[in-house]
Amino acid sequence: MTAPLRLVVFDVDGTLVDSQAGILAAMDAAFGRAALPVPPREEVLGIVGLSLEVAMARLVPDLSAQDHARLAGWYREAYAGQRAREDVAMTSPLYPGAREALQALHGEPATLLGVATGKSARGLDVLFGAHRLAPFFVTRQVADHHPSKPHPSMLRAALDETGVAPRDAVMVGDTEYDMEMARAAGVRAIGVGWGYHAPVRLRAADHVVGRFSELPRAISALWEAA
C-alpha cells in the first residue's frame, strides 16, 4: 500500500529562526518615530506571528486603524533598512538543529514541507536566501496574501497547493496563533518550546517539543496514531 502524501508546515520567526533582535529594533524605531512609548519586550514578542496591522492594534489598542497602519509601515521601513545593512544569517540565526531536522524531513519521499508565516514575501525571500532554505519548501504562505493568523487561510492554501488532506498535515510553530490556526484548519499541531510564547500558552498543541532533535520523532508519532 502506498504511503499517503504528508505535509509539514513551519512557522518562521521563533520557530526556524531567532529574529527577535531585528523585530525589537524595528519596533523601537517605529514607536520612536511616532513619539510613543515602546511596548515592553515580552509584549512585542507576544504578538510575533500576527500580521503587522493586527499586531499594532494589540500593542496600542487605543489608536485608530490609520495610526496602526502608519506604525506598521514605519516598522516595515525599519526592518527593510536592517536587512539592507546587516547580514541576515547573523541577525536572524537558525535555531540549533533546525537545518538537520529540515534535511531529515525533506529526505522522506512522502513528506512535503511548507511555510506559513506573518512575514512578507520579500522578507521571507531574503531570509531563505541568507540561509539557503528555499529548496526545502514546496509551498510558502505569507502575510501579503492572507488574513492574519489564527485565521486558517494560510494552511488551507498550503493544503490546496499540495493536494494533501488535513488529516495528513501538521503545523509546527512557537505561538498560540499557530496552534489555533492549525485547529481551525483541521490540522494537527506541534508546538516548540524555544520560541516567543511560553509552552504553557501552547495548549492547543498535540505535542510540544523542547529541541529540534525531537521533532522528526514527534511527527512520526502523530502519523502512527492517525
JSON list of C-alpha atoms in Angstrom, two decimals:
[
{"chain": "A", "resi": 1, "resn": "MET", "atom": "CA", "xyz": [0.00, 0.00, 0.00]},
{"chain": "A", "resi": 2, "resn": "THR", "atom": "CA", "xyz": [1.38, 3.40, -0.99]},
{"chain": "A", "resi": 3, "resn": "ALA", "atom": "CA", "xyz": [2.01, 5.77, 1.92]},
{"chain": "A", "resi": 4, "resn": "PRO", "atom": "CA", "xyz": [-0.13, 8.95, 1.82]},
{"chain": "A", "resi": 5, "resn": "LEU", "atom": "CA", "xyz": [1.50, 12.23, 0.88]},
{"chain": "A", "resi": 6, "resn": "ARG", "atom": "CA", "xyz": [2.09, 14.25, 4.03]},
{"chain": "A", "resi": 7, "resn": "LEU", "atom": "CA", "xyz": [2.74, 17.93, 4.68]},
{"chain": "A", "resi": 8, "resn": "VAL", "atom": "CA", "xyz": [4.70, 19.58, 7.50]},
{"chain": "A", "resi": 9, "resn": "VAL", "atom": "CA", "xyz": [4.17, 23.35, 7.65]},
{"chain": "A", "resi": 10, "resn": "PHE", "atom": "CA", "xyz": [6.54, 25.54, 9.65]},
{"chain": "A", "resi": 11, "resn": "ASP", "atom": "CA", "xyz": [6.18, 28.95, 11.17]},
{"chain": "A", "resi": 12, "resn": "VAL", "atom": "CA", "xyz": [9.37, 31.02, 10.71]},
{"chain": "A", "resi": 13, "resn": "ASP", "atom": "CA", "xyz": [10.10, 33.67, 13.36]},
{"chain": "A", "resi": 14, "resn": "GLY", "atom": "CA", "xyz": [10.56, 31.96, 16.71]},
{"chain": "A", "resi": 15, "resn": "THR", "atom": "CA", "xyz": [10.37, 28.51, 15.16]},
{"chain": "A", "resi": 16, "resn": "LEU", "atom": "CA", "xyz": [13.03, 28.20, 12.45]},
{"chain": "A", "resi": 17, "resn": "VAL", "atom": "CA", "xyz": [14.97, 31.40, 13.17]},
{"chain": "A", "resi": 18, "resn": "ASP", "atom": "CA", "xyz": [15.55, 33.62, 16.18]},
{"chain": "A", "resi": 19, "resn": "SER", "atom": "CA", "xyz": [14.76, 37.03, 14.72]},
{"chain": "A", "resi": 20, "resn": "GLN", "atom": "CA", "xyz": [13.89, 38.81, 17.95]},
{"chain": "A", "resi": 21, "resn": "ALA", "atom": "CA", "xyz": [16.79, 41.28, 17.81]},
{"chain": "A", "resi": 22, "resn": "GLY", "atom": "CA", "xyz": [15.63, 42.67, 14.48]},
{"chain": "A", "resi": 23, "resn": "ILE", "atom": "CA", "xyz": [11.98, 42.65, 15.49]},
{"chain": "A", "resi": 24, "resn": "LEU", "atom": "CA", "xyz": [12.65, 44.56, 18.70]},
{"chain": "A", "resi": 25, "resn": "ALA", "atom": "CA", "xyz": [14.91, 47.08, 16.95]},
{"chain": "A", "resi": 26, "resn": "ALA", "atom": "CA", "xyz": [12.35, 47.75, 14.21]},
{"chain": "A", "resi": 27, "resn": "MET", "atom": "CA", "xyz": [9.59, 48.14, 16.79]},
{"chain": "A", "resi": 28, "resn": "ASP", "atom": "CA", "xyz": [11.75, 50.62, 18.72]},
{"chain": "A", "resi": 29, "resn": "ALA", "atom": "CA", "xyz": [12.26, 52.60, 15.51]},
{"chain": "A", "resi": 30, "resn": "ALA", "atom": "CA", "xyz": [8.56, 52.62, 14.60]},
{"chain": "A", "resi": 31, "resn": "PHE", "atom": "CA", "xyz": [7.35, 53.69, 18.03]},
{"chain": "A", "resi": 32, "resn": "GLY", "atom": "CA", "xyz": [10.14, 56.23, 18.33]},
{"chain": "A", "resi": 33, "resn": "ARG", "atom": "CA", "xyz": [9.11, 57.76, 15.02]},
{"chain": "A", "resi": 34, "resn": "ALA", "atom": "CA", "xyz": [5.54, 58.02, 16.35]},
{"chain": "A", "resi": 35, "resn": "ALA", "atom": "CA", "xyz": [6.80, 59.54, 19.63]},
{"chain": "A", "resi": 36, "resn": "LEU", "atom": "CA", "xyz": [5.10, 56.73, 21.54]},
{"chain": "A", "resi": 37, "resn": "PRO", "atom": "CA", "xyz": [6.44, 54.66, 24.45]},
{"chain": "A", "resi": 38, "resn": "VAL", "atom": "CA", "xyz": [7.93, 51.41, 23.19]},
{"chain": "A", "resi": 39, "resn": "PRO", "atom": "CA", "xyz": [5.97, 48.39, 24.47]},
{"chain": "A", "resi": 40, "resn": "PRO", "atom": "CA", "xyz": [7.83, 46.01, 26.79]},
{"chain": "A", "resi": 41, "resn": "ARG", "atom": "CA", "xyz": [9.89, 43.28, 25.17]},
{"chain": "A", "resi": 42, "resn": "GLU", "atom": "CA", "xyz": [7.56, 40.49, 26.30]},
{"chain": "A", "resi": 43, "resn": "GLU", "atom": "CA", "xyz": [4.56, 42.26, 24.76]},
{"chain": "A", "resi": 44, "resn": "VAL", "atom": "CA", "xyz": [6.35, 42.74, 21.44]},
{"chain": "A", "resi": 45, "resn": "LEU", "atom": "CA", "xyz": [7.46, 39.12, 21.26]},
{"chain": "A", "resi": 46, "resn": "GLY", "atom": "CA", "xyz": [3.96, 38.07, 22.27]},
{"chain": "A", "resi": 47, "resn": "ILE", "atom": "CA", "xyz": [2.49, 39.40, 19.02]},
{"chain": "A", "resi": 48, "resn": "VAL", "atom": "CA", "xyz": [5.12, 37.92, 16.69]},
{"chain": "A", "resi": 49, "resn": "GLY", "atom": "CA", "xyz": [3.35, 35.86, 14.05]},
{"chain": "A", "resi": 50, "resn": "LEU", "atom": "CA", "xyz": [0.39, 38.19, 13.65]},
{"chain": "A", "resi": 51, "resn": "SER", "atom": "CA", "xyz": [0.11, 40.41, 10.59]},
{"chain": "A", "resi": 52, "resn": "LEU", "atom": "CA", "xyz": [1.60, 43.81, 11.37]},
{"chain": "A", "resi": 53, "resn": "GLU", "atom": "CA", "xyz": [-1.58, 45.88, 11.46]},
{"chain": "A", "resi": 54, "resn": "VAL", "atom": "CA", "xyz": [-3.21, 43.32, 13.75]},
{"chain": "A", "resi": 55, "resn": "ALA", "atom": "CA", "xyz": [-0.08, 43.25, 15.91]},
{"chain": "A", "resi": 56, "resn": "MET", "atom": "CA", "xyz": [-0.08, 47.04, 16.27]},
{"chain": "A", "resi": 57, "resn": "ALA", "atom": "CA", "xyz": [-3.75, 47.00, 17.24]},
{"chain": "A", "resi": 58, "resn": "ARG", "atom": "CA", "xyz": [-2.91, 44.52, 20.01]},
{"chain": "A", "resi": 59, "resn": "LEU", "atom": "CA", "xyz": [0.02, 46.63, 21.25]},
{"chain": "A", "resi": 60, "resn": "VAL", "atom": "CA", "xyz": [-1.74, 50.01, 21.20]},
{"chain": "A", "resi": 61, "resn": "PRO", "atom": "CA", "xyz": [-5.49, 49.34, 21.04]},
{"chain": "A", "resi": 62, "resn": "ASP", "atom": "CA", "xyz": [-6.44, 52.96, 21.79]},
{"chain": "A", "resi": 63, "resn": "LEU", "atom": "CA", "xyz": [-5.04, 54.23, 18.48]},
{"chain": "A", "resi": 64, "resn": "SER", "atom": "CA", "xyz": [-7.01, 54.44, 15.25]},
{"chain": "A", "resi": 65, "resn": "ALA", "atom": "CA", "xyz": [-6.75, 51.97, 12.37]},
{"chain": "A", "resi": 66, "resn": "GLN", "atom": "CA", "xyz": [-4.95, 54.70, 10.43]},
{"chain": "A", "resi": 67, "resn": "ASP", "atom": "CA", "xyz": [-2.37, 55.02, 13.19]},
{"chain": "A", "resi": 68, "resn": "HIS", "atom": "CA", "xyz": [-1.93, 51.24, 13.31]},
{"chain": "A", "resi": 69, "resn": "ALA", "atom": "CA", "xyz": [-1.28, 51.22, 9.57]},
{"chain": "A", "resi": 70, "resn": "ARG", "atom": "CA", "xyz": [1.21, 54.08, 9.92]},
{"chain": "A", "resi": 71, "resn": "LEU", "atom": "CA", "xyz": [3.10, 52.25, 12.67]},
{"chain": "A", "resi": 72, "resn": "ALA", "atom": "CA", "xyz": [3.13, 49.06, 10.58]},
{"chain": "A", "resi": 73, "resn": "GLY", "atom": "CA", "xyz": [4.57, 50.99, 7.65]},
{"chain": "A", "resi": 74, "resn": "TRP", "atom": "CA", "xyz": [7.32, 52.51, 9.77]},
{"chain": "A", "resi": 75, "resn": "TYR", "atom": "CA", "xyz": [8.12, 49.08, 11.17]},
{"chain": "A", "resi": 76, "resn": "ARG", "atom": "CA", "xyz": [8.44, 47.68, 7.63]},
{"chain": "A", "resi": 77, "resn": "GLU", "atom": "CA", "xyz": [10.75, 50.53, 6.64]},
{"chain": "A", "resi": 78, "resn": "ALA", "atom": "CA", "xyz": [12.97, 49.99, 9.68]},
{"chain": "A", "resi": 79, "resn": "TYR", "atom": "CA", "xyz": [13.11, 46.23, 9.19]},
{"chain": "A", "resi": 80, "resn": "ALA", "atom": "CA", "xyz": [13.91, 46.59, 5.49]},
{"chain": "A", "resi": 81, "resn": "GLY", "atom": "CA", "xyz": [16.70, 49.01, 6.37]},
{"chain": "A", "resi": 82, "resn": "GLN", "atom": "CA", "xyz": [18.18, 46.46, 8.73]},
{"chain": "A", "resi": 83, "resn": "ARG", "atom": "CA", "xyz": [18.11, 43.79, 6.02]},
{"chain": "A", "resi": 84, "resn": "ALA", "atom": "CA", "xyz": [19.97, 46.12, 3.67]},
{"chain": "A", "resi": 85, "resn": "ARG", "atom": "CA", "xyz": [22.69, 46.94, 6.23]},
{"chain": "A", "resi": 86, "resn": "GLU", "atom": "CA", "xyz": [23.21, 43.70, 8.07]},
{"chain": "A", "resi": 87, "resn": "ASP", "atom": "CA", "xyz": [23.98, 40.03, 7.49]},
{"chain": "A", "resi": 88, "resn": "VAL", "atom": "CA", "xyz": [20.56, 38.41, 7.84]},
{"chain": "A", "resi": 89, "resn": "ALA", "atom": "CA", "xyz": [22.06, 35.00, 8.53]},
{"chain": "A", "resi": 90, "resn": "MET", "atom": "CA", "xyz": [23.76, 36.51, 11.58]},
{"chain": "A", "resi": 91, "resn": "THR", "atom": "CA", "xyz": [20.93, 38.73, 12.86]},
{"chain": "A", "resi": 92, "resn": "SER", "atom": "CA", "xyz": [18.25, 36.05, 12.32]},
{"chain": "A", "resi": 93, "resn": "PRO", "atom": "CA", "xyz": [20.15, 32.81, 13.01]},
{"chain": "A", "resi": 94, "resn": "LEU", "atom": "CA", "xyz": [18.67, 29.36, 12.61]},
{"chain": "A", "resi": 95, "resn": "TYR", "atom": "CA", "xyz": [17.86, 27.66, 15.88]},
{"chain": "A", "resi": 96, "resn": "PRO", "atom": "CA", "xyz": [20.21, 24.78, 16.77]},
{"chain": "A", "resi": 97, "resn": "GLY", "atom": "CA", "xyz": [19.21, 21.65, 14.91]},
{"chain": "A", "resi": 98, "resn": "ALA", "atom": "CA", "xyz": [16.83, 23.38, 12.52]},
{"chain": "A", "resi": 99, "resn": "ARG", "atom": "CA", "xyz": [18.72, 22.60, 9.31]},
{"chain": "A", "resi": 100, "resn": "GLU", "atom": "CA", "xyz": [19.31, 18.99, 10.34]},
{"chain": "A", "resi": 101, "resn": "ALA", "atom": "CA", "xyz": [15.61, 18.48, 11.08]},
{"chain": "A", "resi": 102, "resn": "LEU", "atom": "CA", "xyz": [14.61, 20.04, 7.76]},
{"chain": "A", "resi": 103, "resn": "GLN", "atom": "CA", "xyz": [17.08, 17.85, 5.91]},
{"chain": "A", "resi": 104, "resn": "ALA", "atom": "CA", "xyz": [15.76, 14.72, 7.63]},
{"chain": "A", "resi": 105, "resn": "LEU", "atom": "CA", "xyz": [12.13, 15.53, 6.84]},
{"chain": "A", "resi": 106, "resn": "HIS", "atom": "CA", "xyz": [12.94, 16.65, 3.29]},
{"chain": "A", "resi": 107, "resn": "GLY", "atom": "CA", "xyz": [14.66, 13.31, 2.72]},
{"chain": "A", "resi": 108, "resn": "GLU", "atom": "CA", "xyz": [11.44, 11.39, 3.36]},
{"chain": "A", "resi": 109, "resn": "PRO", "atom": "CA", "xyz": [9.89, 10.66, -0.07]},
{"chain": "A", "resi": 110, "resn": "ALA", "atom": "CA", "xyz": [6.27, 11.03, 1.08]},
{"chain": "A", "resi": 111, "resn": "THR", "atom": "CA", "xyz": [6.83, 14.23, 3.11]},
{"chain": "A", "resi": 112, "resn": "LEU", "atom": "CA", "xyz": [6.42, 17.74, 1.75]},
{"chain": "A", "resi": 113, "resn": "LEU", "atom": "CA", "xyz": [7.46, 20.88, 3.63]},
{"chain": "A", "resi": 114, "resn": "GLY", "atom": "CA", "xyz": [5.80, 24.26, 3.70]},
{"chain": "A", "resi": 115, "resn": "VAL", "atom": "CA", "xyz": [5.84, 27.62, 5.47]},
{"chain": "A", "resi": 116, "resn": "ALA", "atom": "CA", "xyz": [3.04, 29.71, 6.98]},
{"chain": "A", "resi": 117, "resn": "THR", "atom": "CA", "xyz": [4.40, 32.99, 8.30]},
{"chain": "A", "resi": 118, "resn": "GLY", "atom": "CA", "xyz": [3.47, 36.51, 9.23]},
{"chain": "A", "resi": 119, "resn": "LYS", "atom": "CA", "xyz": [6.48, 37.69, 7.24]},
{"chain": "A", "resi": 120, "resn": "SER", "atom": "CA", "xyz": [6.11, 39.36, 3.86]},
{"chain": "A", "resi": 121, "resn": "ALA", "atom": "CA", "xyz": [7.12, 37.53, 0.70]},
{"chain": "A", "resi": 122, "resn": "ARG", "atom": "CA", "xyz": [10.10, 39.86, 0.31]},
{"chain": "A", "resi": 123, "resn": "GLY", "atom": "CA", "xyz": [11.24, 39.30, 3.88]},
{"chain": "A", "resi": 124, "resn": "LEU", "atom": "CA", "xyz": [10.90, 35.54, 3.54]},
{"chain": "A", "resi": 125, "resn": "ASP", "atom": "CA", "xyz": [12.85, 35.53, 0.26]},
{"chain": "A", "resi": 126, "resn": "VAL", "atom": "CA", "xyz": [15.71, 37.45, 1.87]},
{"chain": "A", "resi": 127, "resn": "LEU", "atom": "CA", "xyz": [15.80, 35.15, 4.87]},
{"chain": "A", "resi": 128, "resn": "PHE", "atom": "CA", "xyz": [15.64, 31.98, 2.78]},
{"chain": "A", "resi": 129, "resn": "GLY", "atom": "CA", "xyz": [18.37, 33.29, 0.54]},
{"chain": "A", "resi": 130, "resn": "ALA", "atom": "CA", "xyz": [20.63, 34.04, 3.51]},
{"chain": "A", "resi": 131, "resn": "HIS", "atom": "CA", "xyz": [20.16, 30.54, 4.96]},
{"chain": "A", "resi": 132, "resn": "ARG", "atom": "CA", "xyz": [19.76, 28.64, 1.66]},
{"chain": "A", "resi": 133, "resn": "LEU", "atom": "CA", "xyz": [16.41, 27.24, 2.77]},
{"chain": "A", "resi": 134, "resn": "ALA", "atom": "CA", "xyz": [14.33, 27.66, -0.38]},
{"chain": "A", "resi": 135, "resn": "PRO", "atom": "CA", "xyz": [14.92, 24.12, -1.77]},
{"chain": "A", "resi": 136, "resn": "PHE", "atom": "CA", "xyz": [13.29, 22.54, 1.27]},
{"chain": "A", "resi": 137, "resn": "PHE", "atom": "CA", "xyz": [9.83, 24.07, 0.81]},
{"chain": "A", "resi": 138, "resn": "VAL", "atom": "CA", "xyz": [7.21, 23.41, -1.85]},
{"chain": "A", "resi": 139, "resn": "THR", "atom": "CA", "xyz": [4.59, 25.85, -0.55]},
{"chain": "A", "resi": 140, "resn": "ARG", "atom": "CA", "xyz": [5.10, 29.27, 1.08]},
{"chain": "A", "resi": 141, "resn": "GLN", "atom": "CA", "xyz": [2.22, 31.18, 2.58]},
{"chain": "A", "resi": 142, "resn": "VAL", "atom": "CA", "xyz": [2.97, 34.77, 3.65]},
{"chain": "A", "resi": 143, "resn": "ALA", "atom": "CA", "xyz": [1.18, 37.74, 5.16]},
{"chain": "A", "resi": 144, "resn": "ASP", "atom": "CA", "xyz": [0.85, 39.53, 1.81]},
{"chain": "A", "resi": 145, "resn": "HIS", "atom": "CA", "xyz": [-1.86, 37.17, 0.61]},
{"chain": "A", "resi": 146, "resn": "HIS", "atom": "CA", "xyz": [-3.78, 36.07, 3.71]},
{"chain": "A", "resi": 147, "resn": "PRO", "atom": "CA", "xyz": [-5.62, 37.29, 6.79]},
{"chain": "A", "resi": 148, "resn": "SER", "atom": "CA", "xyz": [-3.58, 37.27, 9.98]},
{"chain": "A", "resi": 149, "resn": "LYS", "atom": "CA", "xyz": [-3.11, 34.13, 11.99]},
{"chain": "A", "resi": 150, "resn": "PRO", "atom": "CA", "xyz": [-5.00, 32.42, 13.57]},
{"chain": "A", "resi": 151, "resn": "HIS", "atom": "CA", "xyz": [-7.28, 32.56, 10.53]},
{"chain": "A", "resi": 152, "resn": "PRO", "atom": "CA", "xyz": [-6.81, 29.19, 8.72]},
{"chain": "A", "resi": 153, "resn": "SER", "atom": "CA", "xyz": [-6.36, 30.73, 5.25]},
{"chain": "A", "resi": 154, "resn": "MET", "atom": "CA", "xyz": [-2.61, 30.03, 5.06]},
{"chain": "A", "resi": 155, "resn": "LEU", "atom": "CA", "xyz": [-2.96, 26.36, 5.92]},
{"chain": "A", "resi": 156, "resn": "ARG", "atom": "CA", "xyz": [-5.94, 25.88, 3.62]},
{"chain": "A", "resi": 157, "resn": "ALA", "atom": "CA", "xyz": [-3.92, 27.34, 0.76]},
{"chain": "A", "resi": 158, "resn": "ALA", "atom": "CA", "xyz": [-0.95, 25.10, 1.57]},
{"chain": "A", "resi": 159, "resn": "LEU", "atom": "CA", "xyz": [-3.22, 22.04, 1.57]},
{"chain": "A", "resi": 160, "resn": "ASP", "atom": "CA", "xyz": [-4.79, 23.08, -1.72]},
{"chain": "A", "resi": 161, "resn": "GLU", "atom": "CA", "xyz": [-1.40, 23.68, -3.36]},
{"chain": "A", "resi": 162, "resn": "THR", "atom": "CA", "xyz": [-0.01, 20.31, -2.31]},
{"chain": "A", "resi": 163, "resn": "GLY", "atom": "CA", "xyz": [-3.17, 18.20, -2.55]},
{"chain": "A", "resi": 164, "resn": "VAL", "atom": "CA", "xyz": [-2.64, 16.90, 0.99]},
{"chain": "A", "resi": 165, "resn": "ALA", "atom": "CA", "xyz": [-5.65, 16.13, 3.21]},
{"chain": "A", "resi": 166, "resn": "PRO", "atom": "CA", "xyz": [-5.87, 17.95, 6.56]},
{"chain": "A", "resi": 167, "resn": "ARG", "atom": "CA", "xyz": [-5.55, 14.65, 8.45]},
{"chain": "A", "resi": 168, "resn": "ASP", "atom": "CA", "xyz": [-2.14, 14.14, 6.77]},
{"chain": "A", "resi": 169, "resn": "ALA", "atom": "CA", "xyz": [-0.73, 17.55, 7.69]},
{"chain": "A", "resi": 170, "resn": "VAL", "atom": "CA", "xyz": [0.86, 19.08, 10.78]},
{"chain": "A", "resi": 171, "resn": "MET", "atom": "CA", "xyz": [1.67, 22.65, 11.74]},
{"chain": "A", "resi": 172, "resn": "VAL", "atom": "CA", "xyz": [4.89, 23.36, 13.66]},
{"chain": "A", "resi": 173, "resn": "GLY", "atom": "CA", "xyz": [5.08, 26.69, 15.47]},
{"chain": "A", "resi": 174, "resn": "ASP", "atom": "CA", "xyz": [6.01, 28.57, 18.61]},
{"chain": "A", "resi": 175, "resn": "THR", "atom": "CA", "xyz": [2.88, 30.63, 19.27]},
{"chain": "A", "resi": 176, "resn": "GLU", "atom": "CA", "xyz": [-0.69, 30.04, 20.29]},
{"chain": "A", "resi": 177, "resn": "TYR", "atom": "CA", "xyz": [-1.68, 31.67, 16.98]},
{"chain": "A", "resi": 178, "resn": "ASP", "atom": "CA", "xyz": [-0.02, 28.81, 15.09]},
{"chain": "A", "resi": 179, "resn": "MET", "atom": "CA", "xyz": [-1.80, 26.22, 17.23]},
{"chain": "A", "resi": 180, "resn": "GLU", "atom": "CA", "xyz": [-5.18, 27.93, 16.85]},
{"chain": "A", "resi": 181, "resn": "MET", "atom": "CA", "xyz": [-4.68, 28.28, 13.09]},
{"chain": "A", "resi": 182, "resn": "ALA", "atom": "CA", "xyz": [-4.00, 24.55, 12.85]},
{"chain": "A", "resi": 183, "resn": "ARG", "atom": "CA", "xyz": [-7.12, 23.70, 14.81]},
{"chain": "A", "resi": 184, "resn": "ALA", "atom": "CA", "xyz": [-9.23, 25.97, 12.63]},
{"chain": "A", "resi": 185, "resn": "ALA", "atom": "CA", "xyz": [-7.90, 24.23, 9.51]},
{"chain": "A", "resi": 186, "resn": "GLY", "atom": "CA", "xyz": [-8.44, 20.72, 10.89]},
{"chain": "A", "resi": 187, "resn": "VAL", "atom": "CA", "xyz": [-4.69, 20.13, 11.04]},
{"chain": "A", "resi": 188, "resn": "ARG", "atom": "CA", "xyz": [-2.72, 18.71, 13.95]},
{"chain": "A", "resi": 189, "resn": "ALA", "atom": "CA", "xyz": [-0.16, 20.90, 15.68]},
{"chain": "A", "resi": 190, "resn": "ILE", "atom": "CA", "xyz": [3.24, 20.58, 17.31]},
{"chain": "A", "resi": 191, "resn": "GLY", "atom": "CA", "xyz": [4.44, 23.42, 19.50]},
{"chain": "A", "resi": 192, "resn": "VAL", "atom": "CA", "xyz": [8.11, 24.25, 20.02]},
{"chain": "A", "resi": 193, "resn": "GLY", "atom": "CA", "xyz": [9.36, 25.27, 23.44]},
{"chain": "A", "resi": 194, "resn": "TRP", "atom": "CA", "xyz": [12.20, 27.57, 22.34]},
{"chain": "A", "resi": 195, "resn": "GLY", "atom": "CA", "xyz": [10.18, 30.35, 20.70]},
{"chain": "A", "resi": 196, "resn": "TYR", "atom": "CA", "xyz": [8.36, 33.54, 21.71]},
{"chain": "A", "resi": 197, "resn": "HIS", "atom": "CA", "xyz": [5.36, 32.06, 23.55]},
{"chain": "A", "resi": 198, "resn": "ALA", "atom": "CA", "xyz": [5.90, 30.05, 26.71]},
{"chain": "A", "resi": 199, "resn": "PRO", "atom": "CA", "xyz": [4.93, 26.38, 26.34]},
{"chain": "A", "resi": 200, "resn": "VAL", "atom": "CA", "xyz": [2.03, 26.93, 28.76]},
{"chain": "A", "resi": 201, "resn": "ARG", "atom": "CA", "xyz": [0.37, 29.05, 26.05]},
{"chain": "A", "resi": 202, "resn": "LEU", "atom": "CA", "xyz": [0.52, 26.23, 23.51]},
{"chain": "A", "resi": 203, "resn": "ARG", "atom": "CA", "xyz": [-2.49, 24.44, 24.98]},
{"chain": "A", "resi": 204, "resn": "ALA", "atom": "CA", "xyz": [-3.98, 23.61, 21.59]},
{"chain": "A", "resi": 205, "resn": "ALA", "atom": "CA", "xyz": [-0.89, 21.64, 20.52]},
{"chain": "A", "resi": 206, "resn": "ASP", "atom": "CA", "xyz": [-0.99, 17.87, 20.15]},
{"chain": "A", "resi": 207, "resn": "HIS", "atom": "CA", "xyz": [2.58, 17.79, 21.40]},
{"chain": "A", "resi": 208, "resn": "VAL", "atom": "CA", "xyz": [5.29, 20.25, 22.46]},
{"chain": "A", "resi": 209, "resn": "VAL", "atom": "CA", "xyz": [8.97, 19.56, 21.77]},
{"chain": "A", "resi": 210, "resn": "GLY", "atom": "CA", "xyz": [11.89, 21.07, 23.66]},
{"chain": "A", "resi": 211, "resn": "ARG", "atom": "CA", "xyz": [14.54, 20.78, 20.92]},
{"chain": "A", "resi": 212, "resn": "PHE", "atom": "CA", "xyz": [14.67, 20.29, 17.19]},
{"chain": "A", "resi": 213, "resn": "SER", "atom": "CA", "xyz": [16.14, 16.81, 17.51]},
{"chain": "A", "resi": 214, "resn": "GLU", "atom": "CA", "xyz": [12.80, 15.69, 19.00]},
{"chain": "A", "resi": 215, "resn": "LEU", "atom": "CA", "xyz": [10.73, 16.94, 16.08]},
{"chain": "A", "resi": 216, "resn": "PRO", "atom": "CA", "xyz": [11.01, 14.11, 13.50]},
{"chain": "A", "resi": 217, "resn": "ARG", "atom": "CA", "xyz": [10.02, 11.54, 16.10]},
{"chain": "A", "resi": 218, "resn": "ALA", "atom": "CA", "xyz": [7.11, 13.68, 17.32]},
{"chain": "A", "resi": 219, "resn": "ILE", "atom": "CA", "xyz": [5.83, 13.98, 13.76]},
{"chain": "A", "resi": 220, "resn": "SER", "atom": "CA", "xyz": [6.21, 10.23, 13.19]},
{"chain": "A", "resi": 221, "resn": "ALA", "atom": "CA", "xyz": [4.21, 9.57, 16.36]},
{"chain": "A", "resi": 222, "resn": "LEU", "atom": "CA", "xyz": [1.34, 11.67, 15.01]},
{"chain": "A", "resi": 223, "resn": "TRP", "atom": "CA", "xyz": [1.34, 9.74, 11.73]},
{"chain": "A", "resi": 224, "resn": "GLU", "atom": "CA", "xyz": [1.38, 6.42, 13.59]},
{"chain": "A", "resi": 225, "resn": "ALA", "atom": "CA", "xyz": [-1.52, 7.48, 15.78]},
{"chain": "A", "resi": 226, "resn": "ALA", "atom": "CA", "xyz": [-3.67, 8.53, 12.85]}
]
